[in-house]
Amino acid sequence: MMNLNNCNKIYLYIEPYCCIGFSEVKSEVLIYNTITGKSLLFNDDFIFGLCKQITENGTNVTILHENQFNEILSKFVNSLRNGFFGDIIYSPDSLSSPFIFSPNLYLNKDLYSIYKNKFQEGLVNNITLLKSVRYVDVVIDNNFSINYDNLNILISEVEKLAFLKGLNIILSEFNLDSKFYCDLIVMLSNKIKFKSITVDLNLIPNFRSILNLFIKNNFLIKCNLYFSNKNEEFLKSIDEGVLNKIYNYVFHIENIEQYNYFNNLAIKYNISQFSFRFIGNDLAFVKNTLFFHRHELLATKQSISDVIKKSIFNVNYKGKLIISNDLSCYITPNFYVGNLKNDKIETIIYNSFFYDNSPWFLTRKQVEPCKDCAFNILCPSITEYELKYNCFNFCDYNVNNL
Amino acid sequence: MQVLFNNMKRKIICFKTNSNNYYLYSFRKRTYFLITPTLYKIITYGINVAKKELLEKQNGLSVSVFDVETVEDIEYALVKYNFFVDNGVISESVDFNILKNPDITKEIVFEEIAQCENIVLEVTQKCNLNCTYCINGKYYNNISDRRSLSFETAITFIDFILSFNYKQYKRNNLTIGFYGGEPLLEIDLIKKIITYIEDKYSSIAFKYKITTNGTLLKQNIDFLIKNKFKITISLDGDKNHNIYRKFKNGKESYNIVVSNIDYLKNKYPNYFGHNLVFQSVYHKKSSIESIYSFFKNRYNKIPGVSILSEFGLNEYNKDFFYKNLFKAFENKHNDYDNHLSSINAYFLNRFIKNNIGIYYKNSNCIEDKNVPYMRILCSCIPFKNEPFLRADGTIHRCTEIDTLPIGRVCDQTVNIDYDNILTEFNRFTEKLNMYCQVCYNFFNCDFCIYRASPFENTKKVICDEFKNYSGGTKFYKDCIQKIEDSLSHKELLTDIFYNLFLYDEFE
């Protein structure tokens, strides 16, 4: 027999297209509507507890009682209804609680099977591992020893990467007069379907002479430009048609003067595709430049997929691997994961998954002070600058400022 | 039916569950939305009725549909309805490109061969059992000369797959399934093949699978474990359900098979846990509930269940087959519905995966915005899903469809009839498209296009999975109903949500 005493229910629910962020420190809750891009922020203990209930039972639904309806709750419900964040349903004849699927991403095979089989013997042979790497940066500089064994290891290991989207060969700090390097680039490019090349213009005096080689081999060329007086001379000397073949310029800057200089240069030479990369150790400059305001964050419309994937892994690093001259592999310049001479690439990728604090899975929920901030569901993934300076609050929302 | 094809719009799926909760299912957003009874009425009766009755109500007149609602309720529900329409939650339009089975070209087949990571070899047609329902038995027309695969034919096929280069596709692994008859009767051939390929292709990671009746398991288990075989054992359930699986002398196989399985379970419990699954045949003397109970209780496993093949039936024995052996597929679904246990976990698991949230083939696809979800049906593309080399050298799409070969190994050469397989595939999918575009079960469908053979004669597609509007509504309602029913069964819910990928293990 059904228990009719429990039939008079009021259900409060959050729509499945909304995401909820909590700040335990501030008892704050942020509800973000991925359809409208609007958000609601509450910092009331009662509402905080209510929203916790909604998410903790995994259904986005909780039961209210009429005697709970105080002014705060009424305001909360009205805000939800007005912005289509959620609603209440008064169901005198409801026999059991309704159910709402929380938004989710379902990943087949790789991540899950790796996680599930973490401790199983023979895992490193699991081919699914090789599907995890999407982008490989091969950094070649002056220290690159002309070692064909190393080269063969590199090529054969990179060839195994089943889902490789981009092989980025980064040439820096050496003289490209040598035919060897040209042959090397062509050889690598022939092996991999997707390829791009990044060169440090200032450090390669004869870049112009090999530009045609890159264009001929259908490389996507990306140039790093550091602050120097030679930049303008160099750009002047290249035909406009060739200038456009370079798909992106990365201006390496240390201060505001350099920032202005490159901005003017880009305008003068009609360069439309460019970005800035901060170098040097001027934390104040980086912080001032990267500083973002809360209203900017809230003004960026994000899909449900954007929000969820950021909560699972770091979109800046996941699937990226840097291989240096001596075949050492890194995820970030400071995060060593193995060496191709000693380790199979499967082992290196395995390490990338399971090392503590692997940047592939470094999310805002793991670092101070972001983990206690309700806005961490919307914040972009942690960037290289934050890792470099070990500082994760490049925002105007200081969670400790209670 | 012609009207159906001209109308590419879909009606809105909304319903009331047995627990008196109201939902709508949004194809575009791929999830359920809990809705108020008022919004449900607006969707059901139409927005014009709602507007008309709202006006009447505001003027103090009595109304018939929105009789219990207040003016504020109706006004808010109308605003929300419009919000849902404006933002695609409620949508009748269909993205034609998504709801379309793929046309294939020769290049697509080349790509599939170059990327093919699973093949199945019928190492022998011989078997030490004489199961009543065997496809080589008296109920089928199959003429089997009980031959075994030659070593040369096997390696010619494997060499063809592994040396097939197209564009820049790189292959790093290959899974080989050994099939029969009873493949363990040809254990020496299996060993010879493995030794050959592992010596020749040191850069390829090989994985092995075998489907066996389990009678010869004990004496071969060390070899299988050494090579990390995934083992599928055909067993129909307890002694009563396994009654059709007999030796040639008529003796039942149950005791020997179970004793071998118990040996494996006790001696290698970890291997048993991770590398062994069961496959049961569903027939007149079995029920889903008893099959699942047997395997769950005895081995803590969830078996795969398949129905008897209706292909190539012998006309002379057909009536007897249907009367005494065959149990139709829809009974399986009924059994699923009635059985609230791990079966639901399986069923809901598949449903959730295909109909709720954003399902990606792998984690890298997340970054590709143009890969929203995957479609199961693509497995019918030749070489996409386990091409099957029979002992006679013919190559088939899979182990299930063996009447339409796609090629042949002859004189140590592989011949693939590309033109024929393209024409055939595209002819089948073109006809099916008309149904798929209006089917409410499109994303959950794993219908095999080649099972639609009856339409060769009748000009009518027979599709077990097709669901029209009412069928679709029932389907989506049943699924959320199961969840609602399960809310009081915490363990079951955990089973569903924490094991979402459990069943991919042997895919």
Coordinates of N, CA and C in Angstrom, one line a residue, chain A residues 167-325:
Chain A
L167 N 51.9 17.7 -34.7 CA 53.3 17.6 -34.3 C 53.9 18.9 -34.5
N168 N 54.4 19.5 -33.4 CA 54.9 20.8 -33.5 C 56.4 20.8 -33.3
I169 N 57.1 21.1 -34.4 CA 58.6 21.1 -34.3 C 59.0 22.5 -33.9
I170 N 59.7 22.6 -32.8 CA 60.1 23.9 -32.3 C 61.6 24.1 -32.5
L171 N 62.0 24.9 -33.4 CA 63.4 25.1 -33.7 C 63.9 26.4 -33.0
S172 N 64.9 26.3 -32.3 CA 65.4 27.5 -31.6 C 66.9 27.3 -31.3
E173 N 67.5 28.4 -31.3 CA 68.9 28.5 -30.8 C 69.9 27.7 -31.5
F174 N 69.8 27.6 -32.8 CA 70.8 26.9 -33.6 C 70.9 27.5 -35.0
N175 N 71.9 27.2 -35.7 CA 72.1 27.7 -37.0 C 71.5 26.8 -38.0
L176 N 70.6 27.3 -38.8 CA 69.9 26.5 -39.7 C 70.6 26.4 -41.1
D177 N 71.8 26.8 -41.1 CA 72.6 26.6 -42.3 C 72.8 25.1 -42.7
S178 N 72.8 24.4 -41.6 CA 73.1 23.0 -41.8 C 72.0 22.2 -42.5
K179 N 72.4 21.5 -43.5 CA 71.5 20.7 -44.3 C 70.8 19.7 -43.4
F180 N 71.6 19.2 -42.4 CA 71.0 18.2 -41.6 C 69.7 18.5 -41.0
Y181 N 69.6 19.8 -40.5 CA 68.4 20.2 -39.8 C 67.2 20.2 -40.8
C182 N 67.5 20.7 -42.0 CA 66.5 20.7 -43.0 C 66.0 19.3 -43.3
D183 N 66.9 18.4 -43.5 CA 66.6 17.0 -43.8 C 65.7 16.4 -42.7
L184 N 66.1 16.8 -41.5 CA 65.5 16.3 -40.3 C 64.0 16.7 -40.3
I185 N 63.8 18.0 -40.6 CA 62.4 18.5 -40.6 C 61.6 17.9 -41.6
V186 N 62.1 17.7 -42.8 CA 61.4 17.1 -43.9 C 61.1 15.6 -43.5
M187 N 62.0 15.0 -42.9 CA 61.8 13.6 -42.5 C 60.7 13.4 -41.5
L188 N 60.7 14.3 -40.5 CA 59.7 14.3 -39.5 C 58.3 14.6 -40.1
S189 N 58.4 15.6 -41.0 CA 57.1 16.0 -41.6 C 56.5 14.9 -42.4
N190 N 57.3 14.1 -43.1 CA 56.8 13.1 -43.9 C 56.1 12.0 -43.1
K191 N 56.5 11.9 -41.9 CA 56.0 10.7 -41.0 C 54.7 11.0 -40.5
I192 N 54.4 12.3 -40.2 CA 53.2 12.6 -39.5 C 52.2 13.4 -40.4
K193 N 51.0 13.1 -40.3 CA 50.0 13.8 -41.1 C 49.8 15.2 -40.8
F194 N 49.6 15.5 -39.5 CA 49.4 16.9 -39.1 C 50.8 17.5 -38.6
K195 N 51.1 18.6 -39.1 CA 52.4 19.1 -38.7 C 52.4 20.6 -38.7
S196 N 53.1 21.1 -37.8 CA 53.4 22.6 -37.8 C 54.8 22.8 -37.3
I197 N 55.3 24.0 -37.6 CA 56.6 24.2 -37.1 C 56.7 25.6 -36.5
T198 N 57.3 25.7 -35.3 CA 57.5 26.9 -34.7 C 59.0 27.3 -34.7
V199 N 59.2 28.5 -35.1 CA 60.6 28.9 -35.2 C 60.8 30.2 -34.4
D200 N 62.0 30.3 -33.7 CA 62.3 31.5 -33.1 C 63.1 32.4 -34.1
L201 N 62.4 33.4 -34.6 CA 62.9 34.2 -35.7 C 64.2 34.9 -35.3
N202 N 64.2 35.5 -34.1 CA 65.4 36.3 -33.8 C 66.7 35.4 -33.7
L203 N 66.5 34.2 -33.4 CA 67.6 33.3 -33.1 C 68.1 32.6 -34.4
I204 N 67.3 32.7 -35.4 CA 67.7 32.0 -36.6 C 68.0 33.0 -37.8
P205 N 69.2 33.4 -37.9 CA 69.5 34.5 -38.8 C 69.1 34.1 -40.3
N206 N 69.2 32.9 -40.7 CA 69.0 32.5 -42.1 C 67.6 32.0 -42.3
F207 N 66.7 32.4 -41.4 CA 65.3 31.8 -41.5 C 64.8 32.1 -42.9
R208 N 65.0 33.2 -43.5 CA 64.4 33.6 -44.8 C 64.8 32.6 -45.8
S209 N 66.0 32.1 -45.7 CA 66.5 31.2 -46.8 C 65.8 29.8 -46.7
I210 N 65.3 29.4 -45.6 CA 64.7 28.1 -45.5 C 63.2 28.2 -45.5
L211 N 62.7 29.4 -45.5 CA 61.2 29.6 -45.4 C 60.5 28.9 -46.6
N212 N 61.1 28.9 -47.8 CA 60.5 28.3 -48.9 C 60.4 26.8 -48.7
L213 N 61.4 26.2 -48.0 CA 61.4 24.8 -47.7 C 60.2 24.4 -46.9
F214 N 59.9 25.2 -45.9 CA 58.8 25.0 -45.0 C 57.5 25.1 -45.8
I215 N 57.4 26.1 -46.6 CA 56.2 26.4 -47.4 C 55.9 25.2 -48.4
K216 N 57.0 24.8 -49.0 CA 57.0 23.7 -50.0 C 56.4 22.4 -49.3
N217 N 56.9 22.2 -48.1 CA 56.4 21.0 -47.4 C 55.1 21.1 -46.6
N218 N 54.4 22.2 -47.0 CA 53.1 22.4 -46.4 C 53.1 22.5 -44.8
F219 N 54.1 23.1 -44.3 CA 54.1 23.3 -42.9 C 53.2 24.4 -42.5
L220 N 52.6 24.4 -41.4 CA 52.0 25.5 -40.8 C 53.1 26.2 -40.0
I221 N 53.4 27.4 -40.4 CA 54.5 28.1 -39.7 C 54.1 29.1 -38.7
K222 N 54.6 28.9 -37.5 CA 54.3 29.9 -36.4 C 55.6 30.5 -35.9
C223 N 55.7 31.8 -35.8 CA 57.0 32.4 -35.5 C 57.0 33.0 -34.1
N224 N 58.0 32.8 -33.4 CA 58.2 33.5 -32.1 C 59.0 34.7 -32.3
L225 N 58.6 35.8 -31.9 CA 59.4 37.0 -32.0 C 59.7 37.6 -30.6
Y226 N 61.0 37.8 -30.3 CA 61.4 38.4 -29.1 C 61.7 39.8 -29.3
F227 N 61.7 40.6 -28.3 CA 61.9 42.0 -28.4 C 63.4 42.3 -28.9
S228 N 63.5 42.8 -30.1 CA 64.8 43.2 -30.6 C 64.6 44.2 -31.7
N229 N 65.7 44.9 -32.0 CA 65.6 45.9 -33.0 C 65.6 45.3 -34.4
K230 N 66.0 44.0 -34.5 CA 66.0 43.3 -35.8 C 64.6 43.0 -36.3
N231 N 63.7 43.0 -35.5 CA 62.3 42.5 -35.9 C 61.8 43.2 -37.1
E232 N 61.9 44.5 -37.0 CA 61.4 45.3 -38.1 C 62.1 45.1 -39.4
E233 N 63.5 45.0 -39.3 CA 64.3 44.7 -40.5 C 63.9 43.4 -41.1
F234 N 63.7 42.5 -40.2 CA 63.3 41.1 -40.7 C 62.0 41.2 -41.5
L235 N 61.0 41.8 -40.8 CA 59.6 41.8 -41.4 C 59.6 42.6 -42.8
K236 N 60.4 43.6 -42.8 CA 60.5 44.4 -44.0 C 61.1 43.6 -45.2
S237 N 62.0 42.7 -44.8 CA 62.7 41.9 -45.9 C 61.9 40.8 -46.4
I238 N 60.8 40.5 -45.8 CA 60.0 39.3 -46.3 C 58.8 39.9 -47.1
D239 N 58.5 39.2 -48.3 CA 57.4 39.6 -49.1 C 56.1 39.5 -48.3
E240 N 55.2 40.3 -48.7 CA 53.9 40.3 -48.0 C 53.2 39.0 -48.2
G241 N 53.3 38.4 -49.4 CA 52.7 37.1 -49.6 C 53.2 36.0 -48.6
V242 N 54.5 36.1 -48.4 CA 55.1 35.1 -47.5 C 54.8 35.4 -46.1
L243 N 54.7 36.7 -45.8 CA 54.3 37.0 -44.4 C 53.0 36.4 -44.0
N244 N 52.1 36.4 -45.0 CA 50.7 35.8 -44.7 C 50.8 34.3 -44.6
K245 N 51.8 33.7 -45.1 CA 51.9 32.2 -44.9 C 52.2 31.8 -43.5
I246 N 52.7 32.7 -42.7 CA 53.0 32.4 -41.3 C 51.6 32.6 -40.6
Y247 N 51.2 31.5 -40.1 CA 49.8 31.5 -39.6 C 49.6 32.2 -38.2
N248 N 50.7 32.3 -37.5 CA 50.6 33.0 -36.2 C 51.9 33.5 -35.8
Y249 N 51.9 34.7 -35.2 CA 53.1 35.3 -34.6 C 52.9 35.3 -33.1
V250 N 53.9 34.8 -32.4 CA 53.8 34.9 -31.0 C 54.9 35.9 -30.5
F251 N 54.4 37.0 -30.0 CA 55.3 38.1 -29.5 C 55.6 37.8 -28.0
H252 N 56.9 37.6 -27.8 CA 57.4 37.4 -26.4 C 57.7 38.7 -25.7
I253 N 57.0 39.0 -24.7 CA 57.1 40.3 -24.1 C 57.4 40.2 -22.6
E254 N 58.0 41.3 -22.1 CA 58.3 41.3 -20.6 C 57.7 42.5 -19.9
N255 N 57.3 43.5 -20.7 CA 56.8 44.7 -20.1 C 55.8 45.5 -21.1
I256 N 55.3 46.5 -20.6 CA 54.3 47.2 -21.3 C 54.8 47.9 -22.6
E257 N 56.1 48.3 -22.5 CA 56.7 49.0 -23.7 C 56.8 48.0 -24.8
Q258 N 57.2 46.8 -24.5 CA 57.3 45.7 -25.5 C 56.0 45.4 -26.1
Y259 N 55.0 45.3 -25.2 CA 53.6 45.1 -25.6 C 53.2 46.1 -26.6
N260 N 53.4 47.4 -26.3 CA 53.0 48.5 -27.2 C 53.8 48.4 -28.6
Y261 N 55.1 48.1 -28.4 CA 55.9 48.0 -29.6 C 55.4 46.9 -30.6
F262 N 55.1 45.8 -30.1 CA 54.6 44.7 -31.0 C 53.2 45.0 -31.5
N263 N 52.4 45.6 -30.7 CA 51.1 46.0 -31.2 C 51.2 46.9 -32.4
N264 N 52.1 47.9 -32.3 CA 52.3 48.8 -33.4 C 52.8 48.1 -34.6
L265 N 53.8 47.2 -34.4 CA 54.4 46.4 -35.4 C 53.3 45.6 -36.2
A266 N 52.5 45.0 -35.5 CA 51.4 44.2 -36.1 C 50.5 45.0 -37.0
I267 N 50.2 46.2 -36.5 CA 49.3 47.1 -37.3 C 50.1 47.6 -38.5
K268 N 51.3 47.9 -38.4 CA 52.1 48.4 -39.5 C 52.3 47.4 -40.6
Y269 N 52.5 46.2 -40.2 CA 52.7 45.1 -41.2 C 51.5 44.3 -41.5
N270 N 50.4 44.8 -41.1 CA 49.1 44.2 -41.4 C 49.0 42.7 -40.9
I271 N 49.6 42.4 -39.7 CA 49.6 41.1 -39.2 C 48.3 40.9 -38.3
S272 N 47.5 40.0 -38.8 CA 46.2 39.9 -38.0 C 46.3 38.7 -37.0
Q273 N 47.0 37.6 -37.3 CA 47.0 36.5 -36.4 C 48.3 36.6 -35.5
F274 N 48.1 37.1 -34.3 CA 49.2 37.1 -33.4 C 48.7 37.0 -31.9
S275 N 49.6 36.6 -31.1 CA 49.3 36.4 -29.7 C 50.5 36.8 -28.9
F276 N 50.3 37.1 -27.6 CA 51.4 37.5 -26.7 C 51.8 36.4 -25.8
R277 N 53.0 36.3 -25.5 CA 53.5 35.3 -24.5 C 54.4 36.1 -23.5
F278 N 54.1 35.9 -22.2 CA 54.8 36.7 -21.2 C 56.1 35.9 -20.8
I279 N 57.2 36.6 -20.9 CA 58.4 35.9 -20.4 C 59.0 36.8 -19.3
G280 N 60.1 36.4 -18.8 CA 60.7 37.2 -17.7 C 60.0 36.9 -16.3
N281 N 60.4 37.6 -15.3 CA 60.0 37.3 -14.0 C 59.2 38.4 -13.3
D282 N 58.6 39.3 -14.1 CA 57.9 40.4 -13.5 C 56.5 40.0 -13.2
L283 N 56.3 39.4 -12.0 CA 55.0 38.9 -11.6 C 54.0 40.0 -11.6
A284 N 54.3 41.2 -11.1 CA 53.4 42.3 -11.1 C 52.8 42.6 -12.5
F285 N 53.8 42.6 -13.4 CA 53.3 42.9 -14.8 C 52.4 41.9 -15.3
V286 N 52.8 40.6 -15.1 CA 51.9 39.5 -15.6 C 50.6 39.6 -14.9
K287 N 50.6 39.8 -13.6 CA 49.3 39.8 -12.9 C 48.4 41.0 -13.3
N288 N 49.1 42.1 -13.6 CA 48.3 43.2 -14.0 C 47.7 43.0 -15.4
T289 N 48.5 42.4 -16.2 CA 48.0 42.2 -17.6 C 47.0 41.1 -17.7
L290 N 47.2 40.0 -17.0 CA 46.3 38.9 -17.1 C 45.1 39.0 -16.1
F291 N 45.2 39.9 -15.2 CA 44.1 40.1 -14.2 C 42.7 40.1 -14.9
F292 N 41.8 39.3 -14.5 CA 40.5 39.4 -15.1 C 39.4 39.7 -14.0
H293 N 38.4 40.5 -14.5 CA 37.4 40.9 -13.6 C 36.3 39.9 -13.6
R294 N 35.6 39.9 -12.4 CA 34.5 38.9 -12.3 C 33.4 39.1 -13.4
H295 N 33.2 40.4 -13.7 CA 32.1 40.7 -14.7 C 32.6 40.1 -16.1
E296 N 33.9 40.1 -16.3 CA 34.4 39.6 -17.6 C 34.1 38.1 -17.7
L297 N 34.4 37.4 -16.6 CA 34.2 36.0 -16.5 C 32.7 35.6 -16.7
L298 N 31.8 36.4 -16.0 CA 30.4 36.1 -16.1 C 29.9 36.5 -17.5
A299 N 30.6 37.4 -18.2 CA 30.1 37.8 -19.5 C 30.4 36.8 -20.6
T300 N 31.3 35.8 -20.3 CA 31.7 34.8 -21.3 C 30.7 33.7 -21.2
K301 N 30.0 33.5 -22.3 CA 29.0 32.4 -22.3 C 29.7 31.1 -22.5
Q302 N 29.3 30.2 -21.7 CA 29.9 28.8 -21.7 C 28.8 27.8 -21.8
S303 N 29.2 26.7 -22.6 CA 28.2 25.6 -22.7 C 28.4 24.6 -21.6
I304 N 27.4 23.8 -21.5 CA 27.5 22.8 -20.4 C 28.8 21.9 -20.6
S305 N 29.1 21.6 -21.8 CA 30.3 20.8 -22.1 C 31.5 21.6 -21.6
D306 N 31.6 22.9 -21.9 CA 32.7 23.7 -21.5 C 32.9 23.6 -20.0
V307 N 31.8 23.7 -19.3 CA 31.9 23.7 -17.8 C 32.4 22.3 -17.3
I308 N 31.8 21.3 -17.8 CA 32.1 20.0 -17.3 C 33.5 19.5 -17.6
K309 N 33.9 19.8 -18.8 CA 35.3 19.3 -19.2 C 36.3 20.0 -18.3
K310 N 36.1 21.3 -18.0 CA 37.1 22.0 -17.2 C 37.1 21.4 -15.8
S311 N 36.0 20.8 -15.4 CA 36.0 20.2 -14.0 C 36.7 18.8 -14.0
I312 N 36.9 18.2 -15.2 CA 37.5 16.9 -15.3 C 39.0 17.0 -15.6
F313 N 39.4 17.8 -16.5 CA 40.8 17.9 -16.8 C 41.2 19.3 -17.2
N314 N 42.5 19.6 -17.3 CA 43.0 20.9 -17.7 C 43.0 21.0 -19.2
V315 N 42.2 21.8 -19.8 CA 42.0 21.9 -21.3 C 43.3 22.5 -21.9
N316 N 44.1 23.1 -21.1 CA 45.4 23.7 -21.7 C 46.5 22.6 -21.9
Y317 N 46.4 21.6 -21.0 CA 47.5 20.6 -21.0 C 47.1 19.2 -21.4
K318 N 45.8 18.8 -21.3 CA 45.5 17.5 -21.5 C 45.8 17.0 -22.9
G319 N 46.6 15.9 -23.0 CA 47.0 15.4 -24.3 C 48.2 16.0 -24.9
K320 N 48.9 16.9 -24.2 CA 50.1 17.5 -24.7 C 51.4 16.9 -24.1
L321 N 52.4 16.8 -24.9 CA 53.6 16.2 -24.5 C 54.8 17.0 -25.2
I322 N 55.8 17.4 -24.4 CA 56.9 18.1 -25.0 C 58.1 17.1 -24.9
I323 N 58.7 16.9 -26.1 CA 59.9 16.0 -26.2 C 61.1 16.9 -26.5
S324 N 62.1 16.8 -25.6 CA 63.3 17.7 -25.9 C 64.4 16.9 -26.5
N325 N 65.5 17.6 -26.8 CA 66.7 17.1 -27.5 C 67.1 15.7 -27.0

